CSV table of C-alpha atoms in Angstrom, one decimal:
chain,number,residue,atom,x,y,z
A,30,GLN,CA,8.2,34.3,-8.1
A,31,LEU,CA,8.5,38.0,-8.1
A,32,SER,CA,5.8,40.3,-9.4
A,33,VAL,CA,6.0,44.0,-10.2
A,34,GLY,CA,3.1,46.2,-11.1
A,35,ALA,CA,1.2,49.4,-10.9
A,36,SER,CA,-2.2,50.1,-9.5
A,37,ALA,CA,-4.5,53.1,-9.4
A,38,GLY,CA,-8.0,53.9,-8.2
A,39,VAL,CA,-10.2,56.3,-6.3
A,40,GLU,CA,-10.8,56.6,-2.5
A,41,GLN,CA,-13.1,58.6,-0.3
A,42,TYR,CA,-12.1,60.1,3.1
A,43,ASN,CA,-14.4,59.6,6.0
A,44,GLY,CA,-13.7,61.3,9.3
A,45,ASP,CA,-14.7,64.3,11.4
A,46,PHE,CA,-16.3,65.9,8.3
A,47,ALA,CA,-18.9,64.3,6.1
A,48,TYR,CA,-17.8,62.1,3.2
A,49,SER,CA,-15.6,63.9,0.7
A,50,ASN,CA,-15.4,63.5,-3.0
A,51,TYR,CA,-13.6,60.6,-4.5
A,52,GLN,CA,-9.9,61.3,-5.0
A,53,PRO,CA,-7.3,59.5,-7.2
A,54,PHE,CA,-4.3,57.5,-6.0
A,55,ALA,CA,-1.5,55.5,-7.7
A,56,PHE,CA,1.0,52.9,-6.5
A,57,ILE,CA,4.0,51.0,-7.7
A,58,ASN,CA,3.8,47.4,-6.3
A,59,THR,CA,6.1,44.4,-5.8
A,60,ASP,CA,5.1,41.0,-4.6
A,61,ILE,CA,7.2,38.1,-3.5
A,62,THR,CA,5.6,34.7,-3.5
A,63,LEU,CA,5.9,32.9,-0.1
A,64,SER,CA,3.8,29.9,-0.8
A,65,LYS,CA,1.1,28.8,-3.3
A,66,PHE,CA,-1.5,30.8,-1.4
A,67,LEU,CA,0.5,33.6,0.2
A,68,SER,CA,2.6,36.5,-1.0
A,69,PHE,CA,4.3,39.5,0.7
A,70,GLY,CA,4.0,42.9,-1.0
A,71,GLN,CA,5.6,46.3,-0.8
A,72,ASN,CA,3.9,49.4,-2.2
A,73,VAL,CA,4.9,53.0,-2.7
A,74,GLY,CA,2.6,55.6,-4.0
A,75,TYR,CA,0.8,58.9,-4.0
A,76,ARG,CA,-2.5,59.7,-2.3
A,77,TYR,CA,-4.5,62.9,-2.3
A,78,SER,CA,-7.0,63.8,0.4
A,79,TYR,CA,-9.3,66.8,0.1
A,80,LYS,CA,-12.4,68.3,1.7
A,81,LYS,CA,-13.5,71.6,0.2
A,82,ASN,CA,-13.1,74.5,2.6
A,83,TYR,CA,-11.4,72.3,5.3
A,84,PHE,CA,-8.2,70.6,4.2
A,85,SER,CA,-6.1,69.4,1.4
A,86,HIS,CA,-3.1,67.0,1.7
A,87,GLN,CA,-0.8,65.2,-0.8
A,88,PHE,CA,0.8,62.1,0.6
A,89,LEU,CA,3.7,59.8,-0.1
A,90,ASP,CA,2.4,56.4,0.9
A,91,ALA,CA,4.6,53.4,1.8
A,92,SER,CA,3.0,50.0,2.9
A,93,VAL,CA,3.6,46.3,3.2
A,94,ASP,CA,1.0,43.6,2.8
A,95,LEU,CA,0.2,39.9,3.0
A,96,LYS,CA,-1.9,38.7,0.1
A,97,PHE,CA,-3.9,35.4,0.2
A,98,SER,CA,-5.1,33.9,-3.1
A,99,MET,CA,-7.9,31.4,-2.6
A,100,PHE,CA,-7.5,29.4,-5.8
A,101,PRO,CA,-3.9,30.0,-7.0
A,102,TYR,CA,-4.0,27.4,-9.8
A,103,HIS,CA,-7.1,28.9,-11.4
A,104,LYS,CA,-7.1,31.7,-14.0
A,105,GLY,CA,-9.2,33.8,-11.7
A,106,THR,CA,-9.1,33.8,-7.9
A,107,PRO,CA,-10.6,35.8,-5.0
A,108,ILE,CA,-7.9,37.6,-3.1
A,109,PHE,CA,-7.7,39.0,0.5
A,110,VAL,CA,-5.1,41.4,1.6
A,111,LEU,CA,-4.0,42.7,5.0
A,112,LYS,CA,-1.8,45.7,5.0
A,113,GLY,CA,-0.1,48.3,7.2
A,114,GLY,CA,1.7,51.5,6.2
A,115,THR,CA,2.2,55.2,6.7
A,116,CYS,CA,1.3,58.3,4.8
A,117,ILE,CA,3.8,61.2,4.9
A,118,THR,CA,2.6,64.7,4.0
A,119,VAL,CA,4.5,66.2,1.0
A,120,LYS,CA,2.2,69.1,0.5
A,121,SER,CA,-0.6,70.5,2.8
A,122,LYS,CA,-3.1,73.4,2.8
A,123,ASP,CA,-4.2,72.8,6.3
A,124,VAL,CA,-2.6,74.9,9.1
A,125,ARG,CA,-4.6,73.0,11.8
A,126,SER,CA,-2.7,69.7,11.3
A,127,ASN,CA,0.2,69.3,13.7
A,128,THR,CA,1.7,66.1,12.2
A,129,ASN,CA,3.1,64.9,9.0
A,130,VAL,CA,3.2,61.1,9.5
A,131,TYR,CA,-0.1,59.1,9.5
A,132,PRO,CA,0.2,55.3,10.1
A,133,TYR,CA,-2.6,53.0,9.1
A,134,ILE,CA,-3.8,49.5,8.9
A,135,GLY,CA,-6.1,48.1,6.2
A,136,ALA,CA,-7.7,45.4,4.2
A,137,GLU,CA,-8.6,44.6,0.6
A,138,LEU,CA,-11.0,42.1,-0.9
A,139,GLY,CA,-11.0,41.5,-4.6
A,140,PHE,CA,-10.3,39.3,-7.6
A,141,LYS,CA,-7.1,38.4,-9.5
A,142,TYR,CA,-7.3,37.4,-13.1
A,143,ARG,CA,-4.3,35.8,-14.9
A,144,LEU,CA,-4.2,37.1,-18.5
A,145,ASN,CA,-1.4,34.7,-19.4
A,146,LYS,CA,1.7,33.2,-17.8
A,147,ASN,CA,3.3,36.6,-17.1
A,148,PHE,CA,0.5,39.1,-16.7
A,149,SER,CA,-2.4,39.6,-14.3
A,150,LEU,CA,-5.1,42.1,-13.4
A,151,ASN,CA,-6.3,42.7,-9.8
A,152,LEU,CA,-9.5,44.5,-9.0
A,153,THR,CA,-10.0,45.2,-5.3
A,154,GLY,CA,-12.2,47.2,-2.8
A,155,MET,CA,-10.1,48.6,0.0
A,156,TYR,CA,-10.4,50.1,3.5
A,157,SER,CA,-7.7,52.0,5.4
A,158,TYR,CA,-8.1,52.8,9.1
A,159,MET,CA,-5.8,55.6,10.1
A,160,LEU,CA,-4.2,55.2,13.5
A,161,THR,CA,-4.8,58.9,14.2
A,162,ASP,CA,-7.7,61.3,14.0
A,163,GLU,CA,-5.6,64.2,12.7
A,164,ILE,CA,-5.6,64.0,8.9
A,165,ASP,CA,-8.4,66.6,8.7
A,166,GLY,CA,-6.8,68.7,11.5
A,167,VAL,CA,-9.7,68.1,13.9
A,168,LYS,CA,-9.8,65.6,16.7
A,169,ASN,CA,-13.5,65.1,17.5
A,170,GLY,CA,-14.9,62.0,19.3
A,171,ASP,CA,-13.2,58.7,19.6
A,172,MET,CA,-13.2,57.5,15.9
A,173,ASN,CA,-10.1,57.8,13.8
A,174,ASP,CA,-10.1,58.9,10.1
A,175,LYS,CA,-10.6,56.3,7.4
A,176,TYR,CA,-10.6,55.8,3.7
A,177,TRP,CA,-12.8,53.6,1.4
A,178,GLY,CA,-11.9,52.9,-2.2
A,179,ALA,CA,-11.4,50.7,-5.2
A,180,LYS,CA,-8.4,50.0,-7.4
A,181,LEU,CA,-7.2,48.3,-10.5
A,182,GLY,CA,-3.7,46.8,-10.7
A,183,PHE,CA,-1.7,45.4,-13.6
A,184,PHE,CA,1.2,43.0,-12.7
A,185,TYR,CA,4.1,41.4,-14.5
A,186,HIS,CA,5.2,38.0,-13.0
A,187,ILE,CA,8.9,37.0,-13.2
A,188,ASN,CA,9.4,33.3,-12.8
A,189,PHE,CA,12.7,32.1,-11.4
């Protein structure tokens, strides 16, 4: 089974500066079913990171994920996602940042609800741990930058 969809939500940066405001993001998603419980996903999207008076970045985000569905035959099921990807700066208002590519690993925990045979909704909480401490242009301490957020996704399932 192949699934295509779109997801959007809000996330909050946490790094060398105190928590920022929630910022929007959006993704185009595809999933390929590997087994009853597991699927492989590819995601491409847009992220915006901003902390007033410090930095502002717009990113193109590309990631892959493994999605585990606990009860695949039920109308609703908890889902757990492990992912890895990279953010590439497309626009920045921070002269302190020396890099344009920011790899990350992450996880999501949420719920998938099948509306009918072909459509479903996903609601997840997400965490992304950046493999760098340079998104905000400041390397301070031994903790890397990270993001917390929530998203809602709408998927169309193509049965072969």
